[in-house]
Amino acid sequence: MVTEPSSRAQVLVASNRGPVSYSVRDDGELAPKRGGGGLVSGLSAIGPDADAIWVCAALGDGDREAVRRTGGRLDPADTGGQRVRMLGIAPEVYEDAYNGVANSTLWFVHHLLYQTPLEPSFGPEFRAQWASYETYNRAFAEALADEAAEGAAVLVQDYHLALVPGILRALRPDLRIGHFSHTPWAPVDYYRLLPDDIGRQLLRGILGADRAAFLTHRWADAFTACCTELLGGTGNTRIGVHGLGTDADFLRERAHRPDVDERIVTLREQIGRTPEGTDRKTIARVDRTELSKNIVRGLLSYRQLLADHPEWRERVVHVAFAYPSRQDLAVYRDYTAEVGRVADAINAEFGTEDWSPVVLHVRDDFARSLAAYRLADVALVNPIRDGMNLVAKEIPVISERGCALVLSREAGAYEEMGEDALPVNPYDITATAKALHEALTMPPDERTERAKRLTAAATALPPQQWFLDQLTALRAI
């Protein structure tokens, strides 16, 4: 169905995941669950009366049932008042596009995750998945073309939708189109692992936008280098950088609600006290069990700390929250299991009757994460590679002890926060253990001053301003 011109939107956001997801209750009714994050906060910044719509994909059976019942135009009561069009893409097409290409290929390329002696291998199966990725992107582009008013601003999000700008440009030359990459961008030599034609197609897809934006200058420069090497340049597409920050007011308010206070009591019991009766130091990390997050090496670095510095035994606890991610992929299930195995091994090697060196939780609990943030003396953020990493920005904002930040130089957040963090090579377990020791022994005054500067950097561009800055820059073209 083609949208009537009078109801077409002036601002459009496109992303794989929308602001709401559905499940089907036992009585057959749909149960909506609203999501959060930077995009939700950002879109709300343009105001409830703005002529805007969000285009997203149905992710599961509940979403597909909602599309079947509503035609894809969701009830604003379910979406916080936002207009949302959800696309009922065929499950097999979605599976190929999302897991086969986006998460098992593009994610691996941009995060440098391949074991290159064995992978990748791009044969007929991948080509079939790529055809689905093209179909998936075309479905988004056609929906955006249908929903957009003359000259509208369209903000396309992330690696799932890299082809959308180019397809949409052919369908609607009048539109102002932006693409934002939330991931890192691979350096040229690694990017060229992709088949030559597909590498070029992805770049041309993004260059269909008037403006291509990234979280850091490093990722923007890598994209530009790939375009120069493979295509001879970026053409007329402008390149921008917007370093997404945290919403300090929301975090501080949410972190002091009763459910977080309850989790703090429980965590303190699990952390315990030293044999002398004083508070133990806390090293906190909160991650999904995503391969790029480097949780296993973080645990091994903590083990090395205990081996190299026996004085920390019974005086520090590593609170590690590793929430399962992408468990439909075997490599992620195996990685999640390895996180648990290494944590258990550390507790077996060093633990005592009154001290568990590692407190590991694998069930997602936002209130418990905020409780860990408040208790953190040290934040360990050591990804192999990360577009930004908001945990590195959130913990300093909430920590009640002025936490020290041990930060991978491969996290996007390093560009803004590296000067006041303790930087580490994410592959170097020995050096990371030394950084943890330095963080634990940092003088209180220095830790407090660093934490203030980290907080200022973390909150420099909160989600609403991040979104508005992109919209303003796109409209100015």
Tab-separated table of C-alpha atoms in Angstrom:
chain	number	residue	atom	x	y	z
A	1	MET	CA	0.000	0.000	0.000
A	2	VAL	CA	1.368	3.414	-0.952
A	3	THR	CA	1.195	6.051	1.775
A	4	GLU	CA	-0.977	9.062	1.030
A	5	PRO	CA	1.158	12.164	0.390
A	6	SER	CA	-0.489	14.105	3.233
A	7	SER	CA	0.613	11.514	5.796
A	8	ARG	CA	4.205	11.195	4.644
A	9	ALA	CA	6.938	12.025	7.137
A	10	GLN	CA	9.538	14.784	7.128
A	11	VAL	CA	11.981	12.851	9.333
A	12	LEU	CA	12.569	9.101	8.992
A	13	VAL	CA	14.767	6.722	10.967
A	14	ALA	CA	15.577	3.241	9.678
A	15	SER	CA	17.131	0.514	11.819
A	16	ASN	CA	16.995	-3.244	12.092
A	17	ARG	CA	15.541	-3.088	15.606
A	18	GLY	CA	12.679	-0.742	16.388
A	19	PRO	CA	11.502	0.902	19.613
A	20	VAL	CA	9.125	-1.941	20.499
A	21	SER	CA	8.973	-5.729	20.289
A	22	TYR	CA	6.031	-8.082	20.714
A	23	SER	CA	5.234	-11.454	22.209
A	24	VAL	CA	1.957	-13.336	22.022
A	25	ARG	CA	0.319	-14.026	25.384
A	26	ASP	CA	-1.462	-17.269	26.234
A	27	ASP	CA	-4.802	-15.563	25.555
A	28	GLY	CA	-3.652	-14.644	22.045
A	29	GLU	CA	-3.247	-10.938	22.752
A	30	LEU	CA	-0.083	-9.115	21.761
A	31	ALA	CA	2.186	-7.945	24.587
A	32	PRO	CA	4.396	-4.987	23.569
A	33	LYS	CA	7.736	-4.286	25.241
A	34	ARG	CA	9.380	-0.933	24.657
A	35	GLY	CA	13.098	-0.683	24.132
A	36	GLY	CA	15.590	1.987	25.063
A	37	GLY	CA	18.911	3.265	23.831
A	38	GLY	CA	20.305	6.241	21.981
A	39	LEU	CA	17.916	6.115	19.034
A	40	VAL	CA	14.813	6.055	21.224
A	41	SER	CA	16.131	9.007	23.229
A	42	GLY	CA	17.287	10.747	20.093
A	43	LEU	CA	14.043	10.523	18.162
A	44	SER	CA	12.152	11.841	21.164
A	45	ALA	CA	14.336	14.943	21.036
A	46	ILE	CA	12.588	16.315	17.966
A	47	GLY	CA	9.337	16.537	19.939
A	48	PRO	CA	5.991	14.721	20.030
A	49	ASP	CA	4.486	16.921	17.333
A	50	ALA	CA	7.267	16.306	14.813
A	51	ASP	CA	6.313	14.639	11.574
A	52	ALA	CA	8.547	11.582	12.013
A	53	ILE	CA	8.378	7.826	11.484
A	54	TRP	CA	10.605	4.897	12.426
A	55	VAL	CA	10.976	2.007	9.951
A	56	CYS	CA	12.226	-1.279	11.415
A	57	ALA	CA	12.088	-5.042	10.867
A	58	ALA	CA	9.980	-7.686	12.577
A	59	LEU	CA	12.554	-9.659	14.566
A	60	GLY	CA	10.579	-12.652	15.791
A	61	ASP	CA	7.267	-14.467	15.716
A	62	GLY	CA	5.559	-11.940	18.004
A	63	ASP	CA	6.647	-9.044	15.799
A	64	ARG	CA	5.502	-10.860	12.666
A	65	GLU	CA	2.112	-11.474	14.227
A	66	ALA	CA	1.874	-7.763	15.044
A	67	VAL	CA	2.640	-6.969	11.404
A	68	ARG	CA	-0.007	-9.438	10.267
A	69	ARG	CA	-2.647	-7.853	12.481
A	70	THR	CA	-1.747	-4.203	11.892
A	71	GLY	CA	-0.316	-4.189	8.394
A	72	GLY	CA	2.948	-3.039	9.953
A	73	ARG	CA	1.679	0.342	11.167
A	74	LEU	CA	1.952	-0.090	14.908
A	75	ASP	CA	-0.360	1.308	17.559
A	76	PRO	CA	1.253	4.488	18.983
A	77	ALA	CA	0.092	3.335	22.411
A	78	ASP	CA	2.641	0.511	22.098
A	79	THR	CA	5.495	2.723	20.901
A	80	GLY	CA	5.472	5.673	23.276
A	81	GLY	CA	3.537	7.782	20.799
A	82	GLN	CA	5.970	7.323	17.921
A	83	ARG	CA	4.842	6.416	14.429
A	84	VAL	CA	6.424	3.076	13.553
A	85	ARG	CA	6.255	0.976	10.431
A	86	MET	CA	7.457	-2.577	11.010
A	87	LEU	CA	8.407	-4.690	8.000
A	88	GLY	CA	7.358	-8.323	7.882
A	89	ILE	CA	10.354	-9.636	5.961
A	90	ALA	CA	10.233	-13.383	5.261
A	91	PRO	CA	11.909	-15.270	8.160
A	92	GLU	CA	14.350	-17.131	5.905
A	93	VAL	CA	15.385	-13.883	4.179
A	94	TYR	CA	15.815	-12.155	7.523
A	95	GLU	CA	17.887	-15.054	8.910
A	96	ASP	CA	20.276	-14.967	5.955
A	97	ALA	CA	20.584	-11.176	5.985
A	98	TYR	CA	20.880	-10.725	9.743
A	99	ASN	CA	22.845	-13.754	10.906
A	100	GLY	CA	24.455	-14.878	7.659
A	101	VAL	CA	25.734	-11.507	6.424
A	102	ALA	CA	25.356	-8.749	9.034
A	103	ASN	CA	26.407	-10.636	12.163
A	104	SER	CA	28.579	-13.432	10.791
A	105	THR	CA	30.371	-11.454	8.078
A	106	LEU	CA	30.201	-7.654	8.343
A	107	TRP	CA	30.474	-7.652	12.136
A	108	PHE	CA	33.470	-9.996	11.954
A	109	VAL	CA	35.188	-7.858	9.321
A	110	HIS	CA	34.771	-4.556	11.157
A	111	HIS	CA	35.792	-6.058	14.514
A	112	LEU	CA	38.740	-8.020	13.061
A	113	LEU	CA	37.446	-11.300	14.487
A	114	TYR	CA	38.261	-13.855	11.801
A	115	GLN	CA	40.739	-16.685	12.351
A	116	THR	CA	42.075	-16.180	8.853
A	117	PRO	CA	43.776	-19.578	8.374
A	118	LEU	CA	40.269	-21.095	8.467
A	119	GLU	CA	37.820	-18.290	7.736
A	120	PRO	CA	36.170	-16.627	5.925
A	121	SER	CA	35.321	-18.726	2.860
A	122	PHE	CA	32.978	-17.004	0.428
A	123	GLY	CA	31.282	-19.615	-1.723
A	124	PRO	CA	27.784	-20.328	-3.084
A	125	GLU	CA	26.178	-20.391	0.395
A	126	PHE	CA	27.428	-16.901	1.138
A	127	ARG	CA	26.272	-15.634	-2.256
A	128	ALA	CA	22.776	-16.914	-1.492
A	129	GLN	CA	22.870	-15.129	1.865
A	130	TRP	CA	24.062	-11.985	0.154
A	131	ALA	CA	21.079	-12.094	-2.179
A	132	SER	CA	18.884	-12.103	0.948
A	133	TYR	CA	20.825	-9.150	2.351
A	134	GLU	CA	20.085	-7.253	-0.863
A	135	THR	CA	16.388	-8.189	-0.616
A	136	TYR	CA	16.261	-7.095	3.028
A	137	ASN	CA	17.893	-3.737	2.233
A	138	ARG	CA	15.599	-3.185	-0.737
A	139	ALA	CA	12.541	-3.766	1.473
A	140	PHE	CA	13.724	-0.975	3.773
A	141	ALA	CA	14.518	1.375	0.902
A	142	GLU	CA	11.099	0.851	-0.692
A	143	ALA	CA	9.319	1.424	2.634
A	144	LEU	CA	11.291	4.627	3.217
A	145	ALA	CA	10.537	5.832	-0.296
A	146	ASP	CA	6.859	5.174	0.366
A	147	GLU	CA	6.793	6.950	3.730
A	148	ALA	CA	8.954	9.997	2.974
A	149	ALA	CA	7.567	13.431	2.144
A	150	GLU	CA	9.180	15.503	-0.583
A	151	GLY	CA	12.706	16.499	0.503
A	152	ALA	CA	12.476	14.587	3.793
A	153	ALA	CA	15.511	13.762	5.945
A	154	VAL	CA	16.243	10.031	6.272
A	155	LEU	CA	18.678	8.719	8.898
A	156	VAL	CA	19.709	5.112	8.126
A	157	GLN	CA	21.394	3.172	10.911
A	158	ASP	CA	24.274	0.738	10.859
A	159	TYR	CA	25.848	-2.153	8.987
A	160	HIS	CA	22.592	-4.060	8.628
A	161	LEU	CA	21.381	-1.404	6.180
A	162	ALA	CA	24.535	-0.439	4.304
A	163	LEU	CA	22.879	-0.795	0.879
A	164	VAL	CA	19.788	1.260	1.721
A	165	PRO	CA	21.155	4.746	0.898
A	166	GLY	CA	22.155	3.763	-2.638
A	167	ILE	CA	18.867	2.000	-3.373
A	168	LEU	CA	16.836	4.810	-1.831
A	169	ARG	CA	18.760	7.444	-3.787
A	170	ALA	CA	17.697	5.756	-7.047
A	171	LEU	CA	14.073	5.598	-5.885
A	172	ARG	CA	13.849	9.109	-4.384
A	173	PRO	CA	16.549	11.536	-5.582
A	174	ASP	CA	14.779	14.359	-3.736
A	175	LEU	CA	15.541	13.012	-0.267
A	176	ARG	CA	18.354	14.018	2.047
A	177	ILE	CA	19.884	10.760	3.220
A	178	GLY	CA	22.290	10.105	6.078
A	179	HIS	CA	23.916	6.827	7.102
A	180	PHE	CA	25.405	6.254	10.563
A	181	SER	CA	27.797	3.394	11.396
A	182	HIS	CA	27.659	2.305	15.036
A	183	THR	CA	30.501	-0.189	14.574
A	184	PRO	CA	34.170	0.397	13.889
A	185	TRP	CA	35.217	0.429	10.244
A	186	ALA	CA	37.828	-2.065	9.127
A	187	PRO	CA	41.227	-0.922	7.830
A	188	VAL	CA	41.687	-1.344	4.092
A	189	ASP	CA	43.710	-4.555	4.148
A	190	TYR	CA	41.220	-6.300	6.419
A	191	TYR	CA	38.192	-4.910	4.595
A	192	ARG	CA	39.548	-6.503	1.438
A	193	LEU	CA	38.853	-9.933	2.915
A	194	LEU	CA	35.386	-9.374	1.462
A	195	PRO	CA	34.857	-10.402	-2.160
A	196	ASP	CA	35.900	-7.460	-4.340
A	197	ASP	CA	32.478	-6.882	-5.860
A	198	ILE	CA	30.705	-7.020	-2.508
A	199	GLY	CA	33.222	-4.729	-0.819
A	200	ARG	CA	32.614	-2.153	-3.532
A	201	GLN	CA	28.846	-2.644	-3.419
A	202	LEU	CA	28.788	-1.931	0.317
A	203	LEU	CA	30.814	1.244	-0.095
A	204	ARG	CA	28.666	2.449	-2.978
A	205	GLY	CA	25.588	1.708	-0.900
A	206	ILE	CA	26.703	3.999	1.914
A	207	LEU	CA	27.936	6.600	-0.576
A	208	GLY	CA	24.359	6.845	-1.826
A	209	ALA	CA	23.905	9.013	1.280
A	210	ASP	CA	24.506	12.748	1.300
A	211	ARG	CA	26.325	12.228	4.572
A	212	ALA	CA	28.048	9.189	6.118
A	213	ALA	CA	28.759	9.516	9.835
A	214	PHE	CA	30.783	7.564	12.386
A	215	LEU	CA	31.431	7.444	16.112
A	216	THR	CA	35.105	8.446	15.898
A	217	HIS	CA	37.538	10.061	13.495
A	218	ARG	CA	39.454	6.787	13.368
A	219	TRP	CA	36.491	4.880	11.939
A	220	ALA	CA	35.638	7.724	9.551
A	221	ASP	CA	39.216	7.782	8.266
A	222	ALA	CA	39.185	4.008	7.752
A	223	PHE	CA	35.995	4.265	5.697
A	224	THR	CA	37.462	7.056	3.616
A	225	ALA	CA	40.612	5.009	3.031
A	226	CYS	CA	38.537	2.040	1.830
A	227	CYS	CA	36.597	4.280	-0.552
A	228	THR	CA	39.823	5.785	-1.888
A	229	GLU	CA	41.437	2.382	-2.401
A	230	LEU	CA	38.456	0.575	-3.930
A	231	LEU	CA	36.475	3.365	-5.599
A	232	GLY	CA	38.860	6.269	-6.041
A	233	GLY	CA	37.215	8.452	-3.390
A	234	THR	CA	34.001	9.307	-1.553
A	235	GLY	CA	32.386	11.290	-4.365
A	236	ASN	CA	29.930	13.923	-3.161
A	237	THR	CA	29.226	12.224	0.170
A	238	ARG	CA	30.235	14.258	3.191
A	239	ILE	CA	31.840	12.493	6.149
A	240	GLY	CA	30.888	13.324	9.736
A	241	VAL	CA	31.770	12.245	13.284
A	242	HIS	CA	29.380	12.179	16.258
A	243	GLY	CA	30.722	10.525	19.422
A	244	LEU	CA	27.610	9.233	21.171
A	245	GLY	CA	27.646	9.972	24.908
A	246	THR	CA	25.521	9.047	27.889
A	247	ASP	CA	22.401	10.620	29.343
A	248	ALA	CA	23.769	11.538	32.758
A	249	ASP	CA	20.470	12.756	34.236
A	250	PHE	CA	18.663	9.538	33.309
A	251	LEU	CA	21.482	7.294	34.525
A	252	ARG	CA	21.833	9.014	37.873
A	253	GLU	CA	18.097	9.008	38.500
A	254	ARG	CA	17.691	5.378	37.420
A	255	ALA	CA	20.707	4.254	39.448
A	256	HIS	CA	19.101	5.420	42.696
A	257	ARG	CA	15.741	3.744	42.427
A	258	PRO	CA	14.756	1.137	45.057
A	259	ASP	CA	15.428	-1.881	42.830
A	260	VAL	CA	19.051	-0.767	42.375
A	261	ASP	CA	19.437	-0.203	46.116
A	262	GLU	CA	18.201	-3.767	46.656
A	263	ARG	CA	20.756	-5.138	44.181
A	264	ILE	CA	23.520	-3.222	45.967
A	265	VAL	CA	22.714	-4.974	49.239
A	266	THR	CA	22.936	-8.367	47.514
A	267	LEU	CA	26.138	-7.503	45.668
A	268	ARG	CA	27.802	-6.295	48.846
A	269	GLU	CA	26.975	-9.616	50.477
A	270	GLN	CA	28.496	-11.469	47.519
A	271	ILE	CA	31.605	-9.260	47.533
A	272	GLY	CA	32.083	-9.564	51.288
A	273	ARG	CA	34.765	-7.960	53.441
A	274	THR	CA	38.467	-8.492	53.973
A	275	PRO	CA	39.750	-10.637	56.873
A	276	GLU	CA	40.374	-7.331	58.689
A	277	GLY	CA	36.734	-6.341	58.232
A	278	THR	CA	37.246	-3.559	55.666
A	279	ASP	CA	35.481	-3.193	52.313
A	280	ARG	CA	36.946	-5.152	49.457
A	281	LYS	CA	37.896	-3.332	46.257
A	282	THR	CA	35.638	-3.984	43.277
A	283	ILE	CA	36.664	-4.362	39.639
A	284	ALA	CA	33.487	-4.167	37.540
A	285	ARG	CA	32.688	-5.058	33.967
A	286	VAL	CA	29.306	-5.271	32.222
A	287	ASP	CA	29.121	-6.735	28.738
A	288	ARG	CA	27.213	-8.950	26.414
A	289	THR	CA	29.060	-12.189	25.631
A	290	GLU	CA	29.937	-10.724	22.262
A	291	LEU	CA	33.214	-12.042	20.845
A	292	SER	CA	34.628	-8.532	20.441
A	293	LYS	CA	34.150	-7.671	24.135
A	294	ASN	CA	37.212	-9.745	25.111
A	295	ILE	CA	35.749	-11.038	28.367
A	296	VAL	CA	37.944	-14.146	28.526
A	297	ARG	CA	41.192	-12.159	28.287
A	298	GLY	CA	39.803	-9.784	30.900
A	299	LEU	CA	39.305	-12.683	33.275
A	300	LEU	CA	42.774	-14.032	32.487
A	301	SER	CA	44.232	-10.585	33.206
A	302	TYR	CA	42.490	-10.571	36.582
A	303	ARG	CA	43.902	-14.036	37.266
A	304	GLN	CA	47.361	-12.691	36.411
A	305	LEU	CA	46.822	-9.838	38.869
A	306	LEU	CA	46.137	-12.328	41.646
A	307	ALA	CA	49.161	-14.405	40.656
A	308	ASP	CA	51.547	-11.439	40.423
A	309	HIS	CA	50.217	-9.596	43.469
A	310	PRO	CA	49.210	-12.030	46.225
A	311	GLU	CA	48.488	-9.043	48.459
A	312	TRP	CA	45.220	-8.563	46.528
A	313	ARG	CA	43.903	-12.005	47.397
A	314	GLU	CA	40.820	-11.723	49.610
A	315	ARG	CA	40.972	-7.941	49.136
A	316	VAL	CA	39.471	-7.536	45.674
A	317	VAL	CA	36.538	-9.047	43.784
A	318	HIS	CA	35.926	-8.996	40.054
A	319	VAL	CA	32.199	-8.403	39.506
A	320	ALA	CA	31.711	-9.612	35.941
A	321	PHE	CA	28.332	-9.420	34.250
A	322	ALA	CA	28.388	-11.296	30.955
A	323	TYR	CA	24.938	-11.345	29.442
A	324	PRO	CA	24.412	-13.962	26.701
A	325	SER	CA	24.342	-12.576	23.160
A	326	ARG	CA	23.448	-14.118	19.788
A	327	GLN	CA	23.025	-17.583	21.255
A	328	ASP	CA	21.519	-18.793	17.975
A	329	LEU	CA	25.107	-18.849	16.634
A	330	ALA	CA	27.294	-21.743	17.814
A	331	VAL	CA	30.457	-19.657	18.112
A	332	TYR	CA	28.699	-17.355	20.584
A	333	ARG	CA	27.356	-20.266	22.639
A	334	ASP	CA	30.866	-21.686	22.845
A	335	TYR	CA	32.285	-18.321	23.878
A	336	THR	CA	29.662	-17.850	26.598
A	337	ALA	CA	30.519	-21.290	27.957
A	338	GLU	CA	34.240	-20.429	27.969
A	339	VAL	CA	33.563	-17.271	30.012
A	340	GLY	CA	31.885	-19.423	32.661
A	341	ARG	CA	34.657	-22.034	32.574
A	342	VAL	CA	37.445	-19.467	33.094
A	343	ALA	CA	35.566	-17.736	35.929
A	344	ASP	CA	35.027	-21.090	37.668
A	345	ALA	CA	38.707	-21.963	37.223
A	346	ILE	CA	39.829	-18.711	38.868
A	347	ASN	CA	37.487	-19.279	41.812
A	348	ALA	CA	38.737	-22.860	42.171
A	349	GLU	CA	42.402	-21.787	42.055
A	350	PHE	CA	42.301	-18.795	44.382
A	351	GLY	CA	38.982	-18.816	46.235
A	352	THR	CA	38.567	-19.431	49.942
A	353	GLU	CA	35.629	-20.268	52.141
A	354	ASP	CA	34.943	-16.543	52.614
A	355	TRP	CA	36.062	-15.146	49.245
A	356	SER	CA	34.982	-15.757	45.661
A	357	PRO	CA	37.476	-13.870	43.485
A	358	VAL	CA	34.970	-13.663	40.619
A	359	VAL	CA	31.271	-12.900	41.015
A	360	LEU	CA	29.858	-13.807	37.597
A	361	HIS	CA	26.265	-13.158	36.529
A	362	VAL	CA	24.937	-14.205	33.131
A	363	ARG	CA	21.272	-13.172	33.409
A	364	ASP	CA	20.562	-9.711	32.051
A	365	ASP	CA	19.524	-7.346	34.840
A	366	PHE	CA	19.841	-3.606	34.216
A	367	ALA	CA	19.264	-2.681	37.858
A	368	ARG	CA	22.052	-5.038	38.935
A	369	SER	CA	24.377	-3.532	36.308
A	370	LEU	CA	23.712	-0.061	37.713
A	371	ALA	CA	24.396	-1.368	41.205
A	372	ALA	CA	27.787	-2.635	40.031
A	373	TYR	CA	28.472	0.743	38.454
A	374	ARG	CA	27.839	2.465	41.771
A	375	LEU	CA	30.147	0.097	43.663
A	376	ALA	CA	33.007	0.097	41.150
A	377	ASP	CA	36.495	1.101	42.254
A	378	VAL	CA	37.829	0.059	38.847
A	379	ALA	CA	36.032	-0.364	35.522
A	380	LEU	CA	37.556	-2.914	33.140
A	381	VAL	CA	36.636	-2.212	29.504
A	382	ASN	CA	39.029	-4.119	27.237
A	383	PRO	CA	37.312	-4.887	23.920
A	384	ILE	CA	39.245	-6.244	20.977
A	385	ARG	CA	37.512	-3.521	18.996
A	386	ASP	CA	34.400	-1.478	19.660
A	387	GLY	CA	32.590	1.295	17.813
A	388	MET	CA	32.241	3.287	21.046
A	389	ASN	CA	31.487	1.244	24.211
A	390	LEU	CA	29.027	3.140	26.364
A	391	VAL	CA	29.872	1.101	29.484
A	392	ALA	CA	33.190	2.964	29.562
A	393	LYS	CA	31.200	6.185	29.661
A	394	GLU	CA	28.437	5.078	32.024
A	395	ILE	CA	30.478	3.708	34.934
A	396	PRO	CA	32.426	6.940	35.671
A	397	VAL	CA	29.136	8.870	35.670
A	398	ILE	CA	27.560	6.634	38.310
A	399	SER	CA	30.434	5.286	40.420
A	400	GLU	CA	30.252	6.530	43.983
A	401	ARG	CA	33.964	5.977	44.544
A	402	GLY	CA	35.411	7.908	41.626
A	403	CYS	CA	36.386	4.772	39.736
A	404	ALA	CA	39.548	4.345	37.687
A	405	LEU	CA	39.004	3.220	34.084
A	406	VAL	CA	41.164	0.527	32.459
A	407	LEU	CA	40.331	1.026	28.788
A	408	SER	CA	41.307	-0.754	25.595
A	409	ARG	CA	42.910	1.547	23.062
A	410	GLU	CA	40.746	-0.264	20.477
A	411	ALA	CA	37.477	1.054	21.945
A	412	GLY	CA	35.972	4.059	20.222
A	413	ALA	CA	35.635	5.690	23.643
A	414	TYR	CA	39.435	5.834	23.818
A	415	GLU	CA	39.425	8.785	21.393
A	416	GLU	CA	37.634	10.940	23.975
A	417	MET	CA	38.653	9.288	27.260
A	418	GLY	CA	42.086	7.781	26.719
A	419	GLU	CA	43.978	10.643	28.347
A	420	ASP	CA	42.354	10.036	31.751
A	421	ALA	CA	41.968	6.261	31.501
A	422	LEU	CA	44.663	3.616	31.918
A	423	PRO	CA	45.040	2.432	28.312
A	424	VAL	CA	45.774	-1.199	27.447
A	425	ASN	CA	46.484	-3.386	24.449
A	426	PRO	CA	43.488	-5.766	24.632
A	427	TYR	CA	45.613	-8.770	23.655
A	428	ASP	CA	48.255	-8.178	26.355
A	429	ILE	CA	47.175	-9.995	29.497
A	430	THR	CA	50.341	-9.104	31.413
A	431	ALA	CA	50.021	-5.388	30.694
A	432	THR	CA	46.312	-5.409	31.528
A	433	ALA	CA	47.083	-7.041	34.885
A	434	LYS	CA	49.615	-4.276	35.559
A	435	ALA	CA	47.007	-1.648	34.649
A	436	LEU	CA	44.522	-3.220	37.059
A	437	HIS	CA	47.122	-3.053	39.829
A	438	GLU	CA	47.840	0.579	38.975
A	439	ALA	CA	44.119	1.354	39.034
A	440	LEU	CA	43.642	-0.333	42.403
A	441	THR	CA	46.566	1.558	43.948
A	442	MET	CA	45.845	4.957	42.383
A	443	PRO	CA	45.811	7.721	45.038
A	444	PRO	CA	42.242	8.794	45.894
A	445	ASP	CA	42.753	12.429	44.857
A	446	GLU	CA	44.091	11.439	41.443
A	447	ARG	CA	41.296	8.940	40.939
A	448	THR	CA	38.677	11.543	41.810
A	449	GLU	CA	40.120	14.140	39.439
A	450	ARG	CA	40.421	11.646	36.596
A	451	ALA	CA	36.844	10.492	37.187
A	452	LYS	CA	35.588	14.091	36.907
A	453	ARG	CA	37.272	14.526	33.541
A	454	LEU	CA	36.075	11.121	32.353
A	455	THR	CA	32.516	12.078	33.288
A	456	ALA	CA	32.774	15.354	31.383
A	457	ALA	CA	33.958	13.516	28.267
A	458	ALA	CA	31.303	10.812	28.669
A	459	THR	CA	28.438	13.291	28.787
A	460	ALA	CA	29.641	15.759	26.148
A	461	LEU	CA	27.171	14.558	23.501
A	462	PRO	CA	24.122	12.880	25.107
A	463	PRO	CA	21.786	10.826	22.875
A	464	GLN	CA	19.253	13.554	22.148
A	465	GLN	CA	21.900	16.066	21.090
A	466	TRP	CA	23.759	13.336	19.166
A	467	PHE	CA	20.632	12.724	17.102
A	468	LEU	CA	19.778	16.394	16.618
A	469	ASP	CA	23.319	17.210	15.512
A	470	GLN	CA	23.073	14.609	12.755
A	471	LEU	CA	19.655	15.836	11.665
A	472	THR	CA	20.822	19.456	11.608
A	473	ALA	CA	23.939	18.601	9.602
A	474	LEU	CA	21.897	16.593	7.085
A	475	ARG	CA	19.310	19.328	6.614
A	476	ALA	CA	22.077	21.896	6.083
A	477	ILE	CA	23.315	20.092	2.956
